[in-house]
Tab-separated table of C-alpha atoms in Angstrom:
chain	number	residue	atom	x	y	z
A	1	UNK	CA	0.000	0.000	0.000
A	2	UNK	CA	1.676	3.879	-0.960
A	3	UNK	CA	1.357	5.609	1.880
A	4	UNK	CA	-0.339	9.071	0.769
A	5	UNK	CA	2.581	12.279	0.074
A	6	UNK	CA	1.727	13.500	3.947
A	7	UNK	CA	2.522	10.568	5.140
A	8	UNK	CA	5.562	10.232	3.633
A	9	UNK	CA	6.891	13.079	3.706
A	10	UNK	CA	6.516	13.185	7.734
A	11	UNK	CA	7.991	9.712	7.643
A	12	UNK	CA	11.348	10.796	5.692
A	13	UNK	CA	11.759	13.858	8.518
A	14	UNK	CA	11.225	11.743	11.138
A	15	UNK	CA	14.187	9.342	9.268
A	16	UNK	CA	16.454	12.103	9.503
A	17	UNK	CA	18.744	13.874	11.603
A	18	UNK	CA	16.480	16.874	12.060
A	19	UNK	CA	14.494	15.422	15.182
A	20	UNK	CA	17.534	13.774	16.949
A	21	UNK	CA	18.772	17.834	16.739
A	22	UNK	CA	15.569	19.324	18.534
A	23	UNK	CA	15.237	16.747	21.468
A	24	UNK	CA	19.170	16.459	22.076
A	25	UNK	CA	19.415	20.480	21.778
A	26	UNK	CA	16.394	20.939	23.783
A	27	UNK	CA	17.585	18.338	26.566
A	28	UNK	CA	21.007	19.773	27.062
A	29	UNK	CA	19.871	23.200	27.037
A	30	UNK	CA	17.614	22.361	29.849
A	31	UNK	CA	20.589	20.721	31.679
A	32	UNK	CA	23.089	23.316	31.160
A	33	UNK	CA	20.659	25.869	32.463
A	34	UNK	CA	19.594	23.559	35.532
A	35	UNK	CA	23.182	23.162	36.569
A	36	UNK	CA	23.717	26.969	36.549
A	37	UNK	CA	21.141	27.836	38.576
A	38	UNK	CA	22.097	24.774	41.203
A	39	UNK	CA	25.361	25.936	41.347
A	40	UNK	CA	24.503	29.345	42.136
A	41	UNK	CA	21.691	27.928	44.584
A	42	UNK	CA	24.974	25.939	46.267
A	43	UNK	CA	27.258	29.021	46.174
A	44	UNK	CA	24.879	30.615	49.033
A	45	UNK	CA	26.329	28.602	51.692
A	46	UNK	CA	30.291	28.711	50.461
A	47	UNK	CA	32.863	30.621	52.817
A	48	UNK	CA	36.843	30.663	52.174
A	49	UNK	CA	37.908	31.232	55.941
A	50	UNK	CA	41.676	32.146	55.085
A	51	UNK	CA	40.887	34.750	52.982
A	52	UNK	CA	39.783	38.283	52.959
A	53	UNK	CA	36.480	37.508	50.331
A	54	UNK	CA	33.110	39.070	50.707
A	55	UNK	CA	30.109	36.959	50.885
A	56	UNK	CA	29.513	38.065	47.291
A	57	UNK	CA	33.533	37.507	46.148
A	58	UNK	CA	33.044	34.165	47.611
A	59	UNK	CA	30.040	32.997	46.036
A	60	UNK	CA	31.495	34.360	42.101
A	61	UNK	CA	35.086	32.084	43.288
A	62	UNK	CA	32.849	29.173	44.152
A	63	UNK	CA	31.144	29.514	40.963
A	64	UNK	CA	33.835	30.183	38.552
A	65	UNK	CA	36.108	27.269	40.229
A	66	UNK	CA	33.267	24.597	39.759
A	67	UNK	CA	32.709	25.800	36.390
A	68	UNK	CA	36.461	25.690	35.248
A	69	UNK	CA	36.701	22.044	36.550
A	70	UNK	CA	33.375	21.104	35.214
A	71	UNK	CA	34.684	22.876	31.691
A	72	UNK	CA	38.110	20.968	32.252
A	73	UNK	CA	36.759	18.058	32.649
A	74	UNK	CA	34.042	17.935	29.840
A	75	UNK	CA	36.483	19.662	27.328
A	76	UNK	CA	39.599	17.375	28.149
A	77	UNK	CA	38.547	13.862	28.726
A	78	UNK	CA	36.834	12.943	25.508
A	79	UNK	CA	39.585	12.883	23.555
A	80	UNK	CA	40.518	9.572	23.036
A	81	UNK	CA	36.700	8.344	23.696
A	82	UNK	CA	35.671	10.183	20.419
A	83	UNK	CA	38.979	9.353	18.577
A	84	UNK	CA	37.969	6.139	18.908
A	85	UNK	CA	34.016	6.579	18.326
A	86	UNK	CA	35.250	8.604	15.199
A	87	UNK	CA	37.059	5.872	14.129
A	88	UNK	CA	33.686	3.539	14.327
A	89	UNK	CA	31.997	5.650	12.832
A	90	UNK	CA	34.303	6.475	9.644
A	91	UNK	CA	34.044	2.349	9.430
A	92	UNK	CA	31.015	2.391	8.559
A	93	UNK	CA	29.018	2.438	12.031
A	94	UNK	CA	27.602	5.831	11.457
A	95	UNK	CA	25.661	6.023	14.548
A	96	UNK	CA	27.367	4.099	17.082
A	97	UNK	CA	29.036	8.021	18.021
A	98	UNK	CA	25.618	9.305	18.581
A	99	UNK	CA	24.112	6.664	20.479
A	100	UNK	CA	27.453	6.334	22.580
A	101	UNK	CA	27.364	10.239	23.171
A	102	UNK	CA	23.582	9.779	23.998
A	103	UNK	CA	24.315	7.732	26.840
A	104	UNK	CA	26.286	9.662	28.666
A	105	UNK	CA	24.078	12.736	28.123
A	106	UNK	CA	21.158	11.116	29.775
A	107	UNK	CA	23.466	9.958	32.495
A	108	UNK	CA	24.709	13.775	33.312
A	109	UNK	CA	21.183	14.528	33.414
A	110	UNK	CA	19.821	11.935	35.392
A	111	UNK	CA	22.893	12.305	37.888
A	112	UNK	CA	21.942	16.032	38.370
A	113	UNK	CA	18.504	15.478	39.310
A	114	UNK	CA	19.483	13.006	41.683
A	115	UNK	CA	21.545	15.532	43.683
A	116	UNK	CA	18.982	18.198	43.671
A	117	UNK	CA	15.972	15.363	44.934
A	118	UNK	CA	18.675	14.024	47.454
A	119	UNK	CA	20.653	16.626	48.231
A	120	UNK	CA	24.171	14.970	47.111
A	121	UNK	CA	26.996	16.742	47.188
A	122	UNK	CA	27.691	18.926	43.845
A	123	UNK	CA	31.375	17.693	43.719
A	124	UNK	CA	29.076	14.099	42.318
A	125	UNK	CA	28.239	16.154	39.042
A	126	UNK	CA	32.661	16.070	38.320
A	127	UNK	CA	32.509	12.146	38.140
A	128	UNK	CA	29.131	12.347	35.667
A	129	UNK	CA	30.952	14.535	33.682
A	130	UNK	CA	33.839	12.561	33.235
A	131	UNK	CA	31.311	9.472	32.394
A	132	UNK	CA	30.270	11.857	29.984
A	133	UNK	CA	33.355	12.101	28.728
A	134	UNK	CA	34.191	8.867	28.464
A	135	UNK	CA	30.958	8.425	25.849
A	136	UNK	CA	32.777	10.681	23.357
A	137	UNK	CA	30.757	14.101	24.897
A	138	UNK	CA	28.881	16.239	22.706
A	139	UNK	CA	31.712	15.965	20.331
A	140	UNK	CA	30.946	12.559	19.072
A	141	UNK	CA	27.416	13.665	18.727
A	142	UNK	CA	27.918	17.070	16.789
A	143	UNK	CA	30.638	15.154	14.374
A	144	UNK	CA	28.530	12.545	13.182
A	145	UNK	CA	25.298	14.189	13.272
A	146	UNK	CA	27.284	16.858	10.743
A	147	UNK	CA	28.155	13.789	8.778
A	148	UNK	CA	25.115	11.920	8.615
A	149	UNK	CA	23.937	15.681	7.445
A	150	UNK	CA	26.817	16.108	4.495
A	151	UNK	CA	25.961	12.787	3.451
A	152	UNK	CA	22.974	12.885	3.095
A	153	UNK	CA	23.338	16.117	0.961
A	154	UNK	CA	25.303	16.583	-3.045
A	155	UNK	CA	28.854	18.077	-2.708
A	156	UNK	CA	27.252	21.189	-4.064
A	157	UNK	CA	24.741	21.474	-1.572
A	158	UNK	CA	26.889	21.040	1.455
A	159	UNK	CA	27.132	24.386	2.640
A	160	UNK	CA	23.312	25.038	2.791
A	161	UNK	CA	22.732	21.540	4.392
A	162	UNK	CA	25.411	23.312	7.296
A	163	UNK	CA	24.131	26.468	7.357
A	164	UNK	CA	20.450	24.376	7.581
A	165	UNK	CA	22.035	22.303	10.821
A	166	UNK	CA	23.231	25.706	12.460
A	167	UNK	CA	19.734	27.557	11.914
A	168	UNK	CA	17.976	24.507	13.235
A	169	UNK	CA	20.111	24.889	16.600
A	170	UNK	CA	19.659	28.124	16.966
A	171	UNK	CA	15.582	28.060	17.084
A	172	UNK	CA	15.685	25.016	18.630
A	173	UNK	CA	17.811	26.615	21.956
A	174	UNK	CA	16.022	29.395	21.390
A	175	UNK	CA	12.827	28.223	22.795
A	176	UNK	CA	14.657	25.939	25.245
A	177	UNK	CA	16.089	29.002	26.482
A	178	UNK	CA	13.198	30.974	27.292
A	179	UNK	CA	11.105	28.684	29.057
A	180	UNK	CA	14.385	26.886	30.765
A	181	UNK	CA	13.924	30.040	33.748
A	182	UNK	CA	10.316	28.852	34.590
A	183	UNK	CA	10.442	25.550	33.827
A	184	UNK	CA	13.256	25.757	37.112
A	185	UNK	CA	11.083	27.735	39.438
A	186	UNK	CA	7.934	25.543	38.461
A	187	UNK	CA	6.725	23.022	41.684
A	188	UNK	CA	9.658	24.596	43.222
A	189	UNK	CA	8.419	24.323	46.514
A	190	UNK	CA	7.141	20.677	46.917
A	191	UNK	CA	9.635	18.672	44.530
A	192	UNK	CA	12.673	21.036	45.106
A	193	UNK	CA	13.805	24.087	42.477
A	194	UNK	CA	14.695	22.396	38.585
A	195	UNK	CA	13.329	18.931	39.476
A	196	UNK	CA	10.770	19.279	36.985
A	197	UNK	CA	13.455	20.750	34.221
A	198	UNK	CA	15.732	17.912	35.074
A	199	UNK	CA	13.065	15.913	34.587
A	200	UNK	CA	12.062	16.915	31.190
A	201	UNK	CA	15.955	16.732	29.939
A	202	UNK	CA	16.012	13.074	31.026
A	203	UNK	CA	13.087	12.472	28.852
A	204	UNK	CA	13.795	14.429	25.882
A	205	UNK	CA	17.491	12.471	25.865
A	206	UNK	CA	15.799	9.552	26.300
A	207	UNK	CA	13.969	10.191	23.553
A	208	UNK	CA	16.046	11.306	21.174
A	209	UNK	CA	18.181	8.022	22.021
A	210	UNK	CA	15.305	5.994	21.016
A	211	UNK	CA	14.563	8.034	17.473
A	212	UNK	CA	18.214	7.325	16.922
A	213	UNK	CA	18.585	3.729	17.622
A	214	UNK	CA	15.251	3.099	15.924
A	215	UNK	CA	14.145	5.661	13.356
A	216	UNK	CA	17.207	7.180	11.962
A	217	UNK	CA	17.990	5.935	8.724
A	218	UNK	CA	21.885	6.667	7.765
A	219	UNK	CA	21.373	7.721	3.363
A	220	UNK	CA	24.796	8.391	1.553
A	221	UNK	CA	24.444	10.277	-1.868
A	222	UNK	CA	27.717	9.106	-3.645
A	223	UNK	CA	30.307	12.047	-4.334
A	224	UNK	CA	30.683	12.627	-7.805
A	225	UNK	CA	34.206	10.724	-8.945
A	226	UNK	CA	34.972	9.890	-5.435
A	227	UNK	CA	38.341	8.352	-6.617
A	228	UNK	CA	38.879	11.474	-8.321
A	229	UNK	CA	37.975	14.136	-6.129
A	230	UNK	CA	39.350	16.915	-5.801
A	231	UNK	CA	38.848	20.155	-3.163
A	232	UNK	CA	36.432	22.807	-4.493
A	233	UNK	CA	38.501	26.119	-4.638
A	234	UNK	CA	36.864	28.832	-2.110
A	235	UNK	CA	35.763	31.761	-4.464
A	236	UNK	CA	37.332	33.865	-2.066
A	237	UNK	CA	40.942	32.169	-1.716
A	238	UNK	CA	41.061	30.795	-5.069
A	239	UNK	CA	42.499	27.641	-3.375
A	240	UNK	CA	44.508	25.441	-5.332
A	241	UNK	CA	43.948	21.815	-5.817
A	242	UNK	CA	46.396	20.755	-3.396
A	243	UNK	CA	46.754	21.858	-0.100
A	244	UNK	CA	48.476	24.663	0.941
A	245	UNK	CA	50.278	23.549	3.781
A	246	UNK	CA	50.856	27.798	4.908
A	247	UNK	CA	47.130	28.955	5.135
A	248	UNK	CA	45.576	25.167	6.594
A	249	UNK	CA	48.296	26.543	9.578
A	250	UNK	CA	47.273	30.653	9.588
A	251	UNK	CA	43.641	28.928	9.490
A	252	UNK	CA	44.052	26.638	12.671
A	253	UNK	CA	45.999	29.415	14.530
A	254	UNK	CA	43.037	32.065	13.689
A	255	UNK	CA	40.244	29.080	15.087
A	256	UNK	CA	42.535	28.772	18.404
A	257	UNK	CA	42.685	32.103	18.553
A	258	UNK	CA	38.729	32.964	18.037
A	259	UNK	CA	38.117	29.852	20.146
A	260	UNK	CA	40.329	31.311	23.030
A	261	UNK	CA	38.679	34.646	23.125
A	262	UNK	CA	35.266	33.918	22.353
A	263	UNK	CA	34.375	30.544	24.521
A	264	UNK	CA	36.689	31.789	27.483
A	265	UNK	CA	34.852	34.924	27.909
A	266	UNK	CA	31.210	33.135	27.261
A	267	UNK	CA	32.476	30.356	30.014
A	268	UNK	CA	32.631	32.698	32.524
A	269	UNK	CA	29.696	35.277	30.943
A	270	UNK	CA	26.662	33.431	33.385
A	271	UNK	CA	28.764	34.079	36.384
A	272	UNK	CA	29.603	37.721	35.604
A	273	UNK	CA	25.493	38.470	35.528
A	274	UNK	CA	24.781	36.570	38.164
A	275	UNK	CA	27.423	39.166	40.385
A	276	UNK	CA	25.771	42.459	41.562
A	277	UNK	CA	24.738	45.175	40.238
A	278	UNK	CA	22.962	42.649	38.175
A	279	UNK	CA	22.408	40.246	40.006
A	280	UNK	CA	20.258	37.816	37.749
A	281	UNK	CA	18.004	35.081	38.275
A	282	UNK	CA	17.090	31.631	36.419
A	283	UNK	CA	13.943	33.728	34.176
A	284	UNK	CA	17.265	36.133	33.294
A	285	UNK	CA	19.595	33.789	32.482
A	286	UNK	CA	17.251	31.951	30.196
A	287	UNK	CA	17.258	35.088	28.635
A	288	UNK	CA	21.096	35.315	28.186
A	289	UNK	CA	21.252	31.867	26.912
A	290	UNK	CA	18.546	32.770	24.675
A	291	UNK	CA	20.266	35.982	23.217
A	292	UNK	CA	22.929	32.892	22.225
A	293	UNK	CA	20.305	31.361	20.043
A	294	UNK	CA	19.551	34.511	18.646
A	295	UNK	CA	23.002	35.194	17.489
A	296	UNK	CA	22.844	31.708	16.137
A	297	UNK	CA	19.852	32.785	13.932
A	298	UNK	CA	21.262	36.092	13.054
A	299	UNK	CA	24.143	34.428	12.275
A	300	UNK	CA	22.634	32.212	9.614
A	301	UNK	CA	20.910	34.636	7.848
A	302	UNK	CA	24.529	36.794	7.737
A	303	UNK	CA	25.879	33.630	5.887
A	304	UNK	CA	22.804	33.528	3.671
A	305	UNK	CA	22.808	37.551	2.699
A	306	UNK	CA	26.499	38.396	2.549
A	307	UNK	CA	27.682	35.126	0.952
A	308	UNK	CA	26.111	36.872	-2.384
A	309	UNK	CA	28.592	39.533	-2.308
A	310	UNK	CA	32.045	38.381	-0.137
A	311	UNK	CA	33.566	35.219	-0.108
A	312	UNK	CA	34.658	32.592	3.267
A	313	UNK	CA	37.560	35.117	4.090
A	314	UNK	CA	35.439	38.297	4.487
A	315	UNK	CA	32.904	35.744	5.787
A	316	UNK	CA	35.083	35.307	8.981
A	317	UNK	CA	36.427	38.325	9.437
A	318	UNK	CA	32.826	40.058	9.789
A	319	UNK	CA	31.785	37.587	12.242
A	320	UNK	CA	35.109	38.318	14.697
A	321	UNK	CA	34.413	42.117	13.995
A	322	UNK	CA	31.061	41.420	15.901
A	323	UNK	CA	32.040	39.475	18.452
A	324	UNK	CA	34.665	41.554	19.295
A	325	UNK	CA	33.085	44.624	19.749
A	326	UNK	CA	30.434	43.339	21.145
A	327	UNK	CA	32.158	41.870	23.715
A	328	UNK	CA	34.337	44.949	24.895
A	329	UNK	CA	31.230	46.500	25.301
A	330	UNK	CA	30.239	43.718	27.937
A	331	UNK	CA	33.050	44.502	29.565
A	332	UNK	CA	30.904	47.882	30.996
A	333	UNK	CA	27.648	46.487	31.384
A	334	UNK	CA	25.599	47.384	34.442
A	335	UNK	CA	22.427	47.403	33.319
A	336	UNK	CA	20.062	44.937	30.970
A	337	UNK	CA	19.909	47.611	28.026
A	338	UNK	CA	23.773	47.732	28.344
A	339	UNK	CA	23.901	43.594	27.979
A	340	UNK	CA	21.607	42.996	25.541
A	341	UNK	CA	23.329	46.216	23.328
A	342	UNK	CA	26.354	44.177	23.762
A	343	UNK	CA	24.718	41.585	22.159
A	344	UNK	CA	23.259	43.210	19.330
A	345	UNK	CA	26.693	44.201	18.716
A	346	UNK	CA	27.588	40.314	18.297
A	347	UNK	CA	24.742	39.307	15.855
A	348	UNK	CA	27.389	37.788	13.596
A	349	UNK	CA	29.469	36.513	15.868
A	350	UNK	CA	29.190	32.780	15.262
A	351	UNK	CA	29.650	32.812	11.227
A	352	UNK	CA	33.317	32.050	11.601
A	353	UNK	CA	33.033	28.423	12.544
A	354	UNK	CA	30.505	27.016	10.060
A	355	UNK	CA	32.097	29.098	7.540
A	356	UNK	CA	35.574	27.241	8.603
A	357	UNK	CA	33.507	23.412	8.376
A	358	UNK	CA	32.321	24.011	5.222
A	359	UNK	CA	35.742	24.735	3.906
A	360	UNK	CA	37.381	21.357	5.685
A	361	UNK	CA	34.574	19.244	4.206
A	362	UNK	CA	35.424	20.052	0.419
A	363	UNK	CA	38.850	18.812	0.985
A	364	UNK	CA	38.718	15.199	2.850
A	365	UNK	CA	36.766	12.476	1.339
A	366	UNK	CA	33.747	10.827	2.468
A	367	UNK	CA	35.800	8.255	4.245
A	368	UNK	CA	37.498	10.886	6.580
A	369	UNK	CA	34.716	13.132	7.297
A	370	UNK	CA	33.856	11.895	10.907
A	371	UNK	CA	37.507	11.727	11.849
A	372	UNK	CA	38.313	15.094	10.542
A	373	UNK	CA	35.835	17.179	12.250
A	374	UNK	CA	36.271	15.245	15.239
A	375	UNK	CA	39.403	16.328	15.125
A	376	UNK	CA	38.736	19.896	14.969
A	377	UNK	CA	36.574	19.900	17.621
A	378	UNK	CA	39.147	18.156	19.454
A	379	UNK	CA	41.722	21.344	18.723
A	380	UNK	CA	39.084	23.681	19.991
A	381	UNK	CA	38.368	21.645	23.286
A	382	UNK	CA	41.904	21.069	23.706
A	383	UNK	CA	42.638	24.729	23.809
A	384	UNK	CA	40.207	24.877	27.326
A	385	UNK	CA	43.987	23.444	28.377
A	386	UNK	CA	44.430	27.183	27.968
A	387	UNK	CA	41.790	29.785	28.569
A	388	UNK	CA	39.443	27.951	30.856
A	389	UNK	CA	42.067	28.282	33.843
A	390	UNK	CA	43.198	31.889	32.461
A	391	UNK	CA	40.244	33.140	32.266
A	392	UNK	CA	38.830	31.978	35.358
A	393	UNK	CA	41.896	33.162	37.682
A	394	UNK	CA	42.188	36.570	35.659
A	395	UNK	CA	38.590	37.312	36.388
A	396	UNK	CA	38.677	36.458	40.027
A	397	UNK	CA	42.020	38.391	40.635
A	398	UNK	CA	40.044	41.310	38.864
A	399	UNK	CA	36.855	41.556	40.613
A	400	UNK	CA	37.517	44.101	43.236
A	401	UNK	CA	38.701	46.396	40.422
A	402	UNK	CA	37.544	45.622	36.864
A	403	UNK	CA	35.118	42.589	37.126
A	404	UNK	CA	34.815	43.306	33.232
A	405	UNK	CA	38.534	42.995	32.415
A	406	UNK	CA	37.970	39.231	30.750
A	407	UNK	CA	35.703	40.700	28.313
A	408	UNK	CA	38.051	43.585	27.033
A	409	UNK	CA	41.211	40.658	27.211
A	410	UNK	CA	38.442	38.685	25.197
A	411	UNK	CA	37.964	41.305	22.259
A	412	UNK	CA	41.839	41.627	22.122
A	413	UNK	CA	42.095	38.203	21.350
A	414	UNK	CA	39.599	38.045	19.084
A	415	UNK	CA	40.966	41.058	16.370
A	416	UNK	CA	44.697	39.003	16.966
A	417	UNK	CA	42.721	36.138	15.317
A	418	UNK	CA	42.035	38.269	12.207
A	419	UNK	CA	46.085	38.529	11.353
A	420	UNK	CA	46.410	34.943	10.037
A	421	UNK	CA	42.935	35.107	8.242
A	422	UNK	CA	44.235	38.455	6.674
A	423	UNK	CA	47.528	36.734	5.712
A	424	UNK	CA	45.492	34.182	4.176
A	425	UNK	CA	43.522	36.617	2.237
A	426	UNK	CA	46.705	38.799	1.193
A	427	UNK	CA	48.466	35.524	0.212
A	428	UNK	CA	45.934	34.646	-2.043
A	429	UNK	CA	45.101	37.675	-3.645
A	430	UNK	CA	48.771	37.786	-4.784
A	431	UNK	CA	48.500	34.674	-5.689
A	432	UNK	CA	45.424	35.229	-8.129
A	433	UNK	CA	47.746	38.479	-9.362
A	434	UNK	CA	50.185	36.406	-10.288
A	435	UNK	CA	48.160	33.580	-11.705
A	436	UNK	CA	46.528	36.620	-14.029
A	437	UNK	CA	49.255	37.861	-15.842
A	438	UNK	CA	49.918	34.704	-18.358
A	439	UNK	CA	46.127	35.454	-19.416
A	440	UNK	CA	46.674	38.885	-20.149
């Protein structure tokens, strides 16, 4: 029997990637928010006797040293976990890395709303995180759900089935991240404040697990002359067909560098608002999370309008012009109109990344995909190593006199990222001089 076009059209979304996206983006979001706001509900009670600290300096160290380990932990201890799921999964066993990373995002979540119901000690959510870890992280997940995704999609149509992946995120948290504030307040006072959030992560993991391991469907559309292939030049680079050795280096050192600034200023950008004057509460910082999703949107549709007129280079050099004014303007907020200026200011912050897969997945072959951007999100988490520590000791030694100083070091290290991207662009537009003149 032909099931009618409705029917099957509902049945080949449901086959894809798309709904394993909105449950796993809305689960985590929930949990990430949840284990802000019970960190700041456990900061409350923590004193550093030896030390001259207010009661407010105290509670922003407690909360920036459990988020540094936490980061540590879940940034460093996947490596060789997803090496290895990567691995799998370039062998053919395309979903073992999401079901494996599934795992031990339902057991972080689960774990967590065991401590709030029994009152466990928060120090319990270090060893989930390194079982978390040791299930490849969100790492596994994001590189072979962007594989499944290229797969699934023509060489020529890879960069709109990324752009597609990023938009999809970025509604998808956006919602999470407004209601994630009352969800955490709601039956507060009989089950115990983010129970019923917790709750709802666990099941929306849980669910997404079970789309995966039954109703995902893994469809490769066969690169044209696979044997053959060869990288698509960048319109904006005019990359040769071989790889240039010089500008895959100037474009890892300008990803450290963006990844340095940007994620060790937004690691640390919760526990700056929740500090007075501002003083914020779970309803608030749903907000801020949701201003993220925002800039995901905004982001998308920056690719979409200015990849008409500029190519990748200009691409990423726009998007670390917004983020890094935007971000030296955080470093004066004081007031809501001041933050969420700020964040106007960083609309296109987040088109340097895609912009930056896109470009690594015209050069490897199908057979590599999983490994290789496995192994760039490897590079990024491995530079936590780095800034997670820096960041968080800079902006505790600073409080007393420039609480905002992590921000401004933040948009300085952003604009030193745009040296090797300008290289790159200066190297190849004498390049395409030179390659000009036997024409003429």
């Amino acid at each position: 029997m032909v099931l009618p076009t409705p029917c099957q059209a509902i049945l080949v979304v449901i086959q894809q990637t798309d709904p394993a996206i909105v449950l796993e983006q809305m689960g985590t979001a929930f949990f990430h928010n949840g284990l802000a706001m019970v960190v700041k509900d456990r900061s409350v009670n923590a004193t550093y006797p030896n030390t001259s600290l207010s009661k407010d300096e105290s509670q922003q160290k407690f909360i920036s040293d459990f988020t540094m380990i936490h980061a540590l932990i879940d940034h460093v201890a996947h490596v060789l976990p997803a090496l290895f799921l990567a691995k799998i999964g370039d062998r053919g066993w395309k979903k073992v890395p999401i079901v494996v990373s599934l795992f031990g995002s339902l057991q972080s979540s689960l774990m967590l709303l065991l401590v709030i119901h029994f009152h466990f000690p928060l120090e319990v959510m270090f060893g989930a995180a390194i079982l978390s870890a040791m299930c490849g992280g969100l790492c596994s997940f994001w590189s072979s759900v962007m594989t499944l995704s290229l797969l699934s999609s023509t060489v020529a149509n890879r960069s709109k089935a990324m752009v597609k992946l990023e938009l999809l995120c970025g509604i998808t948290n956006l919602v999470a991240n407004l209601v994630s504030g009352h969800l955490f307040l709601l039956f507060s006072s009989s089950l115990g404040r983010g129970t019923f959030q917790l709750s709802l992560s666990t099941l929306l993991i849980l669910l997404c697990l079970i789309h995966v391991i039954v109703l995902l469907q893994v469809n490769v559309i066969e690169r044209e002359a696979e044997e053959g292939y060869q990288p698509v030049s960048d319109a904006s680079t005019n990359a040769p067909a071989g790889m240039n050795k010089v500008n895959v280096l100037l474009v890892y050192a300008a990803t450290m560098l963006y990844t340095f600034g940007h994620n060790g200023a937004e690691s640390l950008l919760n526990t700056f608002l929740m500090k007075e004057p501002l003083n914020w509460n779970a309803i608030q910082l749903g907000y801020v999370s949701a201003t993220g999703s925002v800039i995901n949107i905004t982001s998308f549709l920056g690719v979409v309008v200015f990849r008409r007129c500029v190519g990748e280079i200009l691409l990423i050099l726009i998007g670390m012009v917004s983020y890094a004014s935007g971000i030296f303007l955080m470093s004066f907020v004081t007031t809501a109109y001041m933050f969420y200026l700020a964040r106007t200011l960083n609309m296109f912050s987040l088109i340097p990344l895609p912009i930056i897969r896109i470009l690594l997945s015209q050069q490897v072959p199908a057979s590599s995909l999983v490994v290789t951007f496995t192994s760039l999100h490897i590079s990024m988490k491995l530079a936590s190593l780095a800034y997670v520590p820096a960041f968080t000791e800079i902006y505790q030694s600073t409080l007393s006199w420039f609480p905002g100083f992590i921000f401004t070091l933040s948009s300085i290290v952003t604009v030193l990222g745009m040296i090797p991207i300008s290289i790159i662009r200066c190297r190849s537009h004498r390049r395409h001089q030179y390659e000009r003149i036997p024409g003429n």
